[in-house]
PDB file of C-alpha atoms in Angstrom:
ATOM      1  CA  UNK W   1      10.880 -38.063   3.520  1.00  0.00           C
ATOM      2  CA  UNK W   2      11.553 -37.906  -0.199  1.00  0.00           C
ATOM      3  CA  UNK W   3      10.669 -34.622  -1.805  1.00  0.00           C
ATOM      4  CA  UNK W   4       7.961 -35.132  -4.391  1.00  0.00           C
ATOM      5  CA  UNK W   5       7.863 -32.606  -7.225  1.00  0.00           C
ATOM      6  CA  UNK W   6       4.559 -30.783  -7.158  1.00  0.00           C
ATOM      7  CA  UNK W   7       3.059 -29.490 -10.379  1.00  0.00           C
ATOM      8  CA  UNK W   8       2.393 -25.747 -10.301  1.00  0.00           C
ATOM      9  CA  UNK W   9      -1.324 -25.317  -9.776  1.00  0.00           C
ATOM     10  CA  UNK W  10      -1.314 -21.544  -9.283  1.00  0.00           C
ATOM     11  CA  UNK W  11      -2.362 -19.619 -12.399  1.00  0.00           C
ATOM     12  CA  UNK W  12      -1.460 -15.918 -11.974  1.00  0.00           C
ATOM     13  CA  UNK W  13      -3.306 -14.759 -15.102  1.00  0.00           C
ATOM     14  CA  UNK W  14      -6.576 -16.348 -13.963  1.00  0.00           C
ATOM     15  CA  UNK W  15      -5.997 -15.142 -10.392  1.00  0.00           C
ATOM     16  CA  UNK W  16      -5.419 -11.524 -11.464  1.00  0.00           C
ATOM     17  CA  UNK W  17      -8.443 -11.627 -13.793  1.00  0.00           C
ATOM     18  CA  UNK W  18     -10.553 -12.744 -10.813  1.00  0.00           C
ATOM     19  CA  UNK W  19      -8.971 -10.320  -8.321  1.00  0.00           C
ATOM     20  CA  UNK W  20      -9.369  -7.272 -10.582  1.00  0.00           C
ATOM     21  CA  UNK W  21     -12.990  -8.019 -11.496  1.00  0.00           C
ATOM     22  CA  UNK W  22     -14.259  -6.481  -8.247  1.00  0.00           C
ATOM     23  CA  UNK W  23     -12.992  -5.025  -4.985  1.00  0.00           C
ATOM     24  CA  UNK W  24     -10.123  -2.622  -4.394  1.00  0.00           C
ATOM     25  CA  UNK W  25      -7.974  -3.776  -7.325  1.00  0.00           C
ATOM     26  CA  UNK W  26     -10.849  -2.886  -9.634  1.00  0.00           C
ATOM     27  CA  UNK W  27     -11.286   0.503  -7.911  1.00  0.00           C
ATOM     28  CA  UNK W  28      -7.747   1.499  -8.883  1.00  0.00           C
ATOM     29  CA  UNK W  29      -7.888  -0.251 -12.262  1.00  0.00           C
ATOM     30  CA  UNK W  30      -4.771  -2.416 -12.000  1.00  0.00           C
ATOM     31  CA  UNK W  31      -4.268  -5.087 -14.695  1.00  0.00           C
ATOM     32  CA  UNK W  32      -1.990  -8.019 -15.522  1.00  0.00           C
ATOM     33  CA  UNK W  33       1.316  -7.168 -17.215  1.00  0.00           C
ATOM     34  CA  UNK W  34       3.740 -10.107 -16.945  1.00  0.00           C
ATOM     35  CA  UNK W  35       4.971 -12.925 -14.731  1.00  0.00           C
ATOM     36  CA  UNK W  36       7.662 -15.566 -14.672  1.00  0.00           C
ATOM     37  CA  UNK W  37      10.216 -17.531 -12.714  1.00  0.00           C
ATOM     38  CA  UNK W  38      13.936 -17.007 -12.307  1.00  0.00           C
ATOM     39  CA  UNK W  39      16.293 -19.947 -12.983  1.00  0.00           C
ATOM     40  CA  UNK W  40      16.403 -20.641  -9.223  1.00  0.00           C
ATOM     41  CA  UNK W  41      12.629 -21.141  -9.170  1.00  0.00           C
ATOM     42  CA  UNK W  42      11.732 -17.865  -7.437  1.00  0.00           C
ATOM     43  CA  UNK W  43       8.665 -16.179  -8.888  1.00  0.00           C
ATOM     44  CA  UNK W  44       8.065 -12.633 -10.092  1.00  0.00           C
ATOM     45  CA  UNK W  45       4.956 -10.787 -11.275  1.00  0.00           C
ATOM     46  CA  UNK W  46       4.107  -7.415 -12.820  1.00  0.00           C
ATOM     47  CA  UNK W  47       0.883  -5.402 -12.795  1.00  0.00           C
ATOM     48  CA  UNK W  48       0.137  -2.192 -14.703  1.00  0.00           C
ATOM     49  CA  UNK W  49      -1.618   0.819 -13.192  1.00  0.00           C
ATOM     50  CA  UNK W  50      -2.898   3.283 -15.776  1.00  0.00           C
ATOM     51  CA  UNK W  51      -2.810   6.992 -14.957  1.00  0.00           C
ATOM     52  CA  UNK W  52      -6.110   8.439 -13.750  1.00  0.00           C
ATOM     53  CA  UNK W  53      -6.858  11.974 -12.602  1.00  0.00           C
ATOM     54  CA  UNK W  54      -9.126  10.689  -9.826  1.00  0.00           C
ATOM     55  CA  UNK W  55      -6.172   8.840  -8.265  1.00  0.00           C
ATOM     56  CA  UNK W  56      -3.788  11.812  -7.911  1.00  0.00           C
ATOM     57  CA  UNK W  57      -2.582  13.252  -4.610  1.00  0.00           C
ATOM     58  CA  UNK W  58      -2.581  16.908  -5.713  1.00  0.00           C
ATOM     59  CA  UNK W  59      -4.550  18.283  -8.689  1.00  0.00           C
ATOM     60  CA  UNK W  60      -1.914  21.021  -9.218  1.00  0.00           C
ATOM     61  CA  UNK W  61       1.010  18.642  -9.742  1.00  0.00           C
ATOM     62  CA  UNK W  62      -1.034  15.732 -11.137  1.00  0.00           C
ATOM     63  CA  UNK W  63       1.218  13.273  -9.282  1.00  0.00           C
ATOM     64  CA  UNK W  64      -0.322   9.854  -8.683  1.00  0.00           C
ATOM     65  CA  UNK W  65      -1.107   9.166  -5.002  1.00  0.00           C
ATOM     66  CA  UNK W  66       0.976   6.520  -3.289  1.00  0.00           C
ATOM     67  CA  UNK W  67      -2.031   4.503  -2.073  1.00  0.00           C
ATOM     68  CA  UNK W  68      -2.762   2.877  -5.461  1.00  0.00           C
ATOM     69  CA  UNK W  69       0.961   2.151  -5.937  1.00  0.00           C
ATOM     70  CA  UNK W  70       1.041   0.405  -2.543  1.00  0.00           C
ATOM     71  CA  UNK W  71      -2.013  -1.643  -3.510  1.00  0.00           C
ATOM     72  CA  UNK W  72      -0.248  -2.776  -6.699  1.00  0.00           C
ATOM     73  CA  UNK W  73       2.978  -3.599  -4.850  1.00  0.00           C
ATOM     74  CA  UNK W  74       1.051  -5.611  -2.238  1.00  0.00           C
ATOM     75  CA  UNK W  75      -0.595  -7.616  -5.023  1.00  0.00           C
ATOM     76  CA  UNK W  76       2.537  -8.302  -7.125  1.00  0.00           C
ATOM     77  CA  UNK W  77       4.631  -9.317  -4.126  1.00  0.00           C
ATOM     78  CA  UNK W  78       1.799 -11.598  -2.894  1.00  0.00           C
ATOM     79  CA  UNK W  79       1.538 -13.287  -6.280  1.00  0.00           C
ATOM     80  CA  UNK W  80       5.328 -13.734  -6.488  1.00  0.00           C
ATOM     81  CA  UNK W  81       5.076 -15.968  -3.395  1.00  0.00           C
ATOM     82  CA  UNK W  82       2.390 -18.227  -4.887  1.00  0.00           C
ATOM     83  CA  UNK W  83       4.462 -18.414  -8.094  1.00  0.00           C
ATOM     84  CA  UNK W  84       7.463 -19.497  -6.015  1.00  0.00           C
ATOM     85  CA  UNK W  85       5.609 -22.224  -4.107  1.00  0.00           C
ATOM     86  CA  UNK W  86       3.487 -23.152  -7.133  1.00  0.00           C
ATOM     87  CA  UNK W  87       0.320 -23.282  -5.047  1.00  0.00           C
ATOM     88  CA  UNK W  88      -2.149 -20.759  -3.687  1.00  0.00           C
ATOM     89  CA  UNK W  89      -2.084 -20.710   0.107  1.00  0.00           C
ATOM     90  CA  UNK W  90      -3.536 -18.149   2.510  1.00  0.00           C
ATOM     91  CA  UNK W  91      -1.092 -15.535   3.752  1.00  0.00           C
ATOM     92  CA  UNK W  92      -1.251 -12.215   5.586  1.00  0.00           C
ATOM     93  CA  UNK W  93       0.951  -9.168   4.985  1.00  0.00           C
ATOM     94  CA  UNK W  94       3.070  -8.602   8.098  1.00  0.00           C
ATOM     95  CA  UNK W  95       4.647  -5.405   6.865  1.00  0.00           C
ATOM     96  CA  UNK W  96       5.423  -3.513   3.723  1.00  0.00           C
ATOM     97  CA  UNK W  97       7.967  -0.717   3.451  1.00  0.00           C
ATOM     98  CA  UNK W  98       8.032   1.599   0.471  1.00  0.00           C
ATOM     99  CA  UNK W  99      10.808   4.044  -0.396  1.00  0.00           C
ATOM    100  CA  UNK W 100       9.671   6.837  -2.668  1.00  0.00           C
ATOM    101  CA  UNK W 101      12.635   7.537  -4.950  1.00  0.00           C
ATOM    102  CA  UNK W 102      10.864  10.107  -7.112  1.00  0.00           C
ATOM    103  CA  UNK W 103       7.293  11.061  -8.085  1.00  0.00           C
ATOM    104  CA  UNK W 104       5.577   9.147 -10.889  1.00  0.00           C
ATOM    105  CA  UNK W 105       5.412  11.196 -14.105  1.00  0.00           C
ATOM    106  CA  UNK W 106       1.825  12.450 -14.617  1.00  0.00           C
ATOM    107  CA  UNK W 107       0.109  10.640 -17.471  1.00  0.00           C
ATOM    108  CA  UNK W 108       2.439   7.622 -17.416  1.00  0.00           C
ATOM    109  CA  UNK W 109       1.323   4.064 -16.686  1.00  0.00           C
ATOM    110  CA  UNK W 110       3.048   2.681 -13.597  1.00  0.00           C
ATOM    111  CA  UNK W 111       4.420  -0.873 -13.665  1.00  0.00           C
ATOM    112  CA  UNK W 112       4.826  -2.646 -10.330  1.00  0.00           C
ATOM    113  CA  UNK W 113       7.141  -5.658 -10.190  1.00  0.00           C
ATOM    114  CA  UNK W 114       7.417  -7.936  -7.173  1.00  0.00           C
ATOM    115  CA  UNK W 115       9.572 -10.955  -6.423  1.00  0.00           C
ATOM    116  CA  UNK W 116       9.885 -13.444  -3.603  1.00  0.00           C
ATOM    117  CA  UNK W 117      13.572 -13.768  -2.734  1.00  0.00           C
ATOM    118  CA  UNK W 118      13.410 -16.030   0.321  1.00  0.00           C
ATOM    119  CA  UNK W 119      10.864 -18.349   1.845  1.00  0.00           C
ATOM    120  CA  UNK W 120      10.638 -20.331   5.084  1.00  0.00           C
ATOM    121  CA  UNK W 121       7.914 -22.622   6.446  1.00  0.00           C
ATOM    122  CA  UNK W 122       6.068 -19.647   7.952  1.00  0.00           C
ATOM    123  CA  UNK W 123       7.374 -16.473   6.331  1.00  0.00           C
ATOM    124  CA  UNK W 124       7.977 -15.188   2.794  1.00  0.00           C
ATOM    125  CA  UNK W 125      10.368 -12.283   2.151  1.00  0.00           C
ATOM    126  CA  UNK W 126       9.590 -10.087  -0.842  1.00  0.00           C
ATOM    127  CA  UNK W 127      10.918  -7.032  -2.616  1.00  0.00           C
ATOM    128  CA  UNK W 128       9.961  -5.032  -5.639  1.00  0.00           C
ATOM    129  CA  UNK W 129      10.165  -1.875  -7.677  1.00  0.00           C
ATOM    130  CA  UNK W 130       7.691   0.417  -9.380  1.00  0.00           C
ATOM    131  CA  UNK W 131       8.624   2.363 -12.507  1.00  0.00           C
ATOM    132  CA  UNK W 132       6.840   4.482 -15.084  1.00  0.00           C
ATOM    133  CA  UNK W 133       8.441   3.277 -18.305  1.00  0.00           C
ATOM    134  CA  UNK W 134      12.108   2.597 -17.583  1.00  0.00           C
ATOM    135  CA  UNK W 135      12.857  -0.154 -15.034  1.00  0.00           C
ATOM    136  CA  UNK W 136      16.348   1.347 -14.626  1.00  0.00           C
ATOM    137  CA  UNK W 137      14.750   4.523 -13.208  1.00  0.00           C
ATOM    138  CA  UNK W 138      12.360   3.238 -10.543  1.00  0.00           C
ATOM    139  CA  UNK W 139       9.907   5.532  -8.771  1.00  0.00           C
ATOM    140  CA  UNK W 140       9.778   3.304  -5.684  1.00  0.00           C
ATOM    141  CA  UNK W 141      11.385   0.324  -3.976  1.00  0.00           C
ATOM    142  CA  UNK W 142       9.474  -1.964  -1.632  1.00  0.00           C
ATOM    143  CA  UNK W 143      10.419  -4.646   0.879  1.00  0.00           C
ATOM    144  CA  UNK W 144       7.985  -6.724   2.850  1.00  0.00           C
ATOM    145  CA  UNK W 145       7.171  -9.926   4.702  1.00  0.00           C
ATOM    146  CA  UNK W 146       4.166 -12.235   4.585  1.00  0.00           C
ATOM    147  CA  UNK W 147       3.082 -14.894   7.081  1.00  0.00           C
ATOM    148  CA  UNK W 148       1.471 -18.164   5.970  1.00  0.00           C
ATOM    149  CA  UNK W 149      -1.714 -18.198   8.009  1.00  0.00           C
ATOM    150  CA  UNK W 150      -2.491 -21.888   7.482  1.00  0.00           C
ATOM    151  CA  UNK W 151       0.923 -23.263   8.558  1.00  0.00           C
TER     152      UNK W 151
ATOM    153  CA  UNK Z   1      -8.564  24.871   9.347  1.00  0.00           C
ATOM    154  CA  UNK Z   2     -10.510  23.085   6.634  1.00  0.00           C
ATOM    155  CA  UNK Z   3      -8.988  19.859   5.327  1.00  0.00           C
ATOM    156  CA  UNK Z   4      -8.773  19.643   1.546  1.00  0.00           C
ATOM    157  CA  UNK Z   5      -9.019  16.038   0.425  1.00  0.00           C
ATOM    158  CA  UNK Z   6      -7.041  14.848  -2.591  1.00  0.00           C
ATOM    159  CA  UNK Z   7      -8.792  13.403  -5.668  1.00  0.00           C
ATOM    160  CA  UNK Z   8      -7.525   9.969  -4.507  1.00  0.00           C
ATOM    161  CA  UNK Z   9      -9.027  10.482  -1.016  1.00  0.00           C
ATOM    162  CA  UNK Z  10     -12.372  11.522  -2.547  1.00  0.00           C
ATOM    163  CA  UNK Z  11     -12.338   8.484  -4.859  1.00  0.00           C
ATOM    164  CA  UNK Z  12     -11.792   6.346  -1.750  1.00  0.00           C
ATOM    165  CA  UNK Z  13     -14.618   8.076   0.139  1.00  0.00           C
ATOM    166  CA  UNK Z  14     -12.419   9.159   3.097  1.00  0.00           C
ATOM    167  CA  UNK Z  15     -14.165  11.505   5.544  1.00  0.00           C
ATOM    168  CA  UNK Z  16     -12.740  13.809   8.216  1.00  0.00           C
ATOM    169  CA  UNK Z  17     -14.028  14.480  11.726  1.00  0.00           C
ATOM    170  CA  UNK Z  18     -12.678  15.266  15.227  1.00  0.00           C
ATOM    171  CA  UNK Z  19     -12.404  13.174  18.351  1.00  0.00           C
ATOM    172  CA  UNK Z  20     -13.391  14.521  21.816  1.00  0.00           C
ATOM    173  CA  UNK Z  21      -9.964  16.190  22.194  1.00  0.00           C
ATOM    174  CA  UNK Z  22     -10.208  17.879  18.803  1.00  0.00           C
ATOM    175  CA  UNK Z  23      -7.680  15.500  17.234  1.00  0.00           C
ATOM    176  CA  UNK Z  24      -8.191  14.969  13.495  1.00  0.00           C
ATOM    177  CA  UNK Z  25      -9.823  11.652  12.619  1.00  0.00           C
ATOM    178  CA  UNK Z  26     -10.151  10.163   9.158  1.00  0.00           C
ATOM    179  CA  UNK Z  27     -12.666   7.447   8.435  1.00  0.00           C
ATOM    180  CA  UNK Z  28     -13.047   4.999   5.564  1.00  0.00           C
ATOM    181  CA  UNK Z  29     -16.597   3.635   5.184  1.00  0.00           C
ATOM    182  CA  UNK Z  30     -16.596   0.025   4.000  1.00  0.00           C
ATOM    183  CA  UNK Z  31     -17.757  -0.760   0.483  1.00  0.00           C
ATOM    184  CA  UNK Z  32     -16.897  -3.429  -2.077  1.00  0.00           C
ATOM    185  CA  UNK Z  33     -14.464  -0.860  -3.551  1.00  0.00           C
ATOM    186  CA  UNK Z  34     -12.173  -1.419  -0.528  1.00  0.00           C
ATOM    187  CA  UNK Z  35     -12.256  -5.206  -0.486  1.00  0.00           C
ATOM    188  CA  UNK Z  36      -9.097  -7.284  -0.741  1.00  0.00           C
ATOM    189  CA  UNK Z  37      -9.442 -10.973   0.068  1.00  0.00           C
ATOM    190  CA  UNK Z  38     -13.083 -11.929   0.640  1.00  0.00           C
ATOM    191  CA  UNK Z  39     -14.404 -10.457   3.890  1.00  0.00           C
ATOM    192  CA  UNK Z  40     -11.517  -8.059   4.476  1.00  0.00           C
ATOM    193  CA  UNK Z  41     -10.355  -4.541   3.574  1.00  0.00           C
ATOM    194  CA  UNK Z  42      -7.361  -4.464   1.168  1.00  0.00           C
ATOM    195  CA  UNK Z  43      -4.025  -3.615   2.815  1.00  0.00           C
ATOM    196  CA  UNK Z  44      -3.414  -1.018   0.094  1.00  0.00           C
ATOM    197  CA  UNK Z  45      -6.633   0.801   1.039  1.00  0.00           C
ATOM    198  CA  UNK Z  46      -5.554   0.812   4.711  1.00  0.00           C
ATOM    199  CA  UNK Z  47      -2.109   2.124   3.741  1.00  0.00           C
ATOM    200  CA  UNK Z  48      -3.750   4.857   1.639  1.00  0.00           C
ATOM    201  CA  UNK Z  49      -5.938   5.878   4.602  1.00  0.00           C
ATOM    202  CA  UNK Z  50      -2.914   5.972   6.955  1.00  0.00           C
ATOM    203  CA  UNK Z  51      -0.868   8.100   4.566  1.00  0.00           C
ATOM    204  CA  UNK Z  52      -3.781  10.472   3.942  1.00  0.00           C
ATOM    205  CA  UNK Z  53      -4.458  11.087   7.651  1.00  0.00           C
ATOM    206  CA  UNK Z  54      -0.710  11.566   8.244  1.00  0.00           C
ATOM    207  CA  UNK Z  55      -0.433  14.238   5.540  1.00  0.00           C
ATOM    208  CA  UNK Z  56      -3.616  16.003   6.703  1.00  0.00           C
ATOM    209  CA  UNK Z  57      -2.344  16.060  10.314  1.00  0.00           C
ATOM    210  CA  UNK Z  58       1.051  17.344   9.172  1.00  0.00           C
ATOM    211  CA  UNK Z  59      -0.542  20.004   6.985  1.00  0.00           C
ATOM    212  CA  UNK Z  60      -2.600  21.238   9.979  1.00  0.00           C
ATOM    213  CA  UNK Z  61       0.488  21.333  12.203  1.00  0.00           C
ATOM    214  CA  UNK Z  62       2.438  23.351   9.630  1.00  0.00           C
ATOM    215  CA  UNK Z  63      -0.448  25.812   9.248  1.00  0.00           C
ATOM    216  CA  UNK Z  64      -1.403  27.828   6.199  1.00  0.00           C
ATOM    217  CA  UNK Z  65       1.467  30.340   6.631  1.00  0.00           C
ATOM    218  CA  UNK Z  66       4.124  27.661   6.191  1.00  0.00           C
ATOM    219  CA  UNK Z  67       4.874  27.218   2.496  1.00  0.00           C
ATOM    220  CA  UNK Z  68       6.911  24.022   2.997  1.00  0.00           C
ATOM    221  CA  UNK Z  69       6.283  21.466   0.258  1.00  0.00           C
ATOM    222  CA  UNK Z  70       5.671  18.051   1.801  1.00  0.00           C
ATOM    223  CA  UNK Z  71       7.312  15.097  -0.007  1.00  0.00           C
ATOM    224  CA  UNK Z  72       7.207  11.444   1.031  1.00  0.00           C
ATOM    225  CA  UNK Z  73      10.540   9.738   1.786  1.00  0.00           C
ATOM    226  CA  UNK Z  74       9.277   6.341   2.925  1.00  0.00           C
ATOM    227  CA  UNK Z  75       6.507   4.518   4.760  1.00  0.00           C
ATOM    228  CA  UNK Z  76       6.535   1.235   6.683  1.00  0.00           C
ATOM    229  CA  UNK Z  77       3.112  -0.259   7.244  1.00  0.00           C
ATOM    230  CA  UNK Z  78       2.604  -3.072   9.772  1.00  0.00           C
ATOM    231  CA  UNK Z  79      -0.606  -5.054   9.524  1.00  0.00           C
ATOM    232  CA  UNK Z  80      -1.742  -6.348  12.923  1.00  0.00           C
ATOM    233  CA  UNK Z  81      -5.201  -7.768  12.256  1.00  0.00           C
ATOM    234  CA  UNK Z  82      -7.503  -8.349   9.334  1.00  0.00           C
ATOM    235  CA  UNK Z  83      -9.763  -5.289   8.861  1.00  0.00           C
ATOM    236  CA  UNK Z  84     -13.314  -6.556   8.394  1.00  0.00           C
ATOM    237  CA  UNK Z  85     -16.223  -5.153   6.376  1.00  0.00           C
ATOM    238  CA  UNK Z  86     -16.980  -2.137   8.574  1.00  0.00           C
ATOM    239  CA  UNK Z  87     -15.969   1.492   9.166  1.00  0.00           C
ATOM    240  CA  UNK Z  88     -12.208   2.023   9.701  1.00  0.00           C
ATOM    241  CA  UNK Z  89     -10.862   4.962  11.745  1.00  0.00           C
ATOM    242  CA  UNK Z  90      -7.401   6.492  11.504  1.00  0.00           C
ATOM    243  CA  UNK Z  91      -5.438   9.211  13.249  1.00  0.00           C
ATOM    244  CA  UNK Z  92      -1.836  10.401  13.161  1.00  0.00           C
ATOM    245  CA  UNK Z  93       0.722  11.628  15.689  1.00  0.00           C
ATOM    246  CA  UNK Z  94       3.650  13.821  14.695  1.00  0.00           C
ATOM    247  CA  UNK Z  95       6.587  12.430  16.614  1.00  0.00           C
ATOM    248  CA  UNK Z  96       8.998  15.098  15.475  1.00  0.00           C
ATOM    249  CA  UNK Z  97       8.474  18.181  13.340  1.00  0.00           C
ATOM    250  CA  UNK Z  98      11.876  19.434  12.245  1.00  0.00           C
ATOM    251  CA  UNK Z  99      12.749  22.080   9.674  1.00  0.00           C
ATOM    252  CA  UNK Z 100      13.559  19.572   6.936  1.00  0.00           C
ATOM    253  CA  UNK Z 101      12.118  16.254   8.086  1.00  0.00           C
ATOM    254  CA  UNK Z 102       8.980  15.191   9.934  1.00  0.00           C
ATOM    255  CA  UNK Z 103       8.442  11.755  11.530  1.00  0.00           C
ATOM    256  CA  UNK Z 104       4.793  10.752  11.691  1.00  0.00           C
ATOM    257  CA  UNK Z 105       3.023   7.667  13.033  1.00  0.00           C
ATOM    258  CA  UNK Z 106      -0.514   6.821  11.927  1.00  0.00           C
ATOM    259  CA  UNK Z 107      -2.786   4.100  13.286  1.00  0.00           C
ATOM    260  CA  UNK Z 108      -5.976   2.560  11.931  1.00  0.00           C
ATOM    261  CA  UNK Z 109      -8.569   0.657  13.947  1.00  0.00           C
ATOM    262  CA  UNK Z 110     -12.155  -0.522  13.792  1.00  0.00           C
ATOM    263  CA  UNK Z 111     -13.719  -1.485  17.141  1.00  0.00           C
ATOM    264  CA  UNK Z 112     -11.052  -0.408  19.596  1.00  0.00           C
ATOM    265  CA  UNK Z 113      -8.155   2.069  19.145  1.00  0.00           C
ATOM    266  CA  UNK Z 114      -6.139  -0.165  21.506  1.00  0.00           C
ATOM    267  CA  UNK Z 115      -6.389  -2.946  18.917  1.00  0.00           C
ATOM    268  CA  UNK Z 116      -5.077  -1.375  15.703  1.00  0.00           C
ATOM    269  CA  UNK Z 117      -5.574  -3.125  12.369  1.00  0.00           C
ATOM    270  CA  UNK Z 118      -2.557  -1.320  10.881  1.00  0.00           C
ATOM    271  CA  UNK Z 119       0.149   1.163  11.871  1.00  0.00           C
ATOM    272  CA  UNK Z 120       2.311   3.289   9.550  1.00  0.00           C
ATOM    273  CA  UNK Z 121       5.662   4.914  10.311  1.00  0.00           C
ATOM    274  CA  UNK Z 122       6.461   7.702   7.870  1.00  0.00           C
ATOM    275  CA  UNK Z 123       9.443   9.920   7.150  1.00  0.00           C
ATOM    276  CA  UNK Z 124       8.452  13.061   5.289  1.00  0.00           C
ATOM    277  CA  UNK Z 125      10.674  15.703   3.725  1.00  0.00           C
ATOM    278  CA  UNK Z 126       9.768  19.369   4.103  1.00  0.00           C
ATOM    279  CA  UNK Z 127      11.161  21.369   1.167  1.00  0.00           C
ATOM    280  CA  UNK Z 128      11.451  25.062   1.958  1.00  0.00           C
TER     281      UNK Z 128
END
């Protein structure tokens, strides 16, 4: 079978606008930051999570809870897959591992960046980082896998 | 010992209770604020519930006399089934409580604890 180039139909900006209008992404207040493709065609996406006192884990330290950061990392890694394939297709998170390198600085906006680094017919492999201003000093690393539920 | 919920946990509407054996349970009532893809709870909300019940269980096990500061090292969350628009339960088991590191497993379920929707494995540092 000859491979036919498929035009990218997935629009991450429109998707994020829709996904953050209601539901859990709205609860935590995440918003679009950036997206793109690497020269090899693999996609990446960034969301911003603004600091909020009602999302902290401990009022004394003011450190952001990890739950909202995980939500952001789940979303950016998911979107990186659809950017890679160029189409939206249903998928389920198999697992997501997060390494907490250091606490987020209170008051700082957190940026989550996810990328899809390998894809098979059934599974997408993703990774990402979260930082609070300097991508060279990440607060967390993630690695995860997704399963295409329709394949 | 009373469980103090974090601002994040209160925003999420997490509630604490006990099972028949006195084991700490944490529940997450369903609302639109938890929704991920249509019809299902967001994986990030499930992960937040699992981490919260793990820390609360660890804090109880340490007791109020222990001044150890609990810091997350990492968490691996496996998602087994889609969590639907209903109440989600979670509980945690401390697999090892060392002086410097604790290993905790937390599970979340809806209808049947034998059919978890998600499981988290956590490594936690105890700074003394």
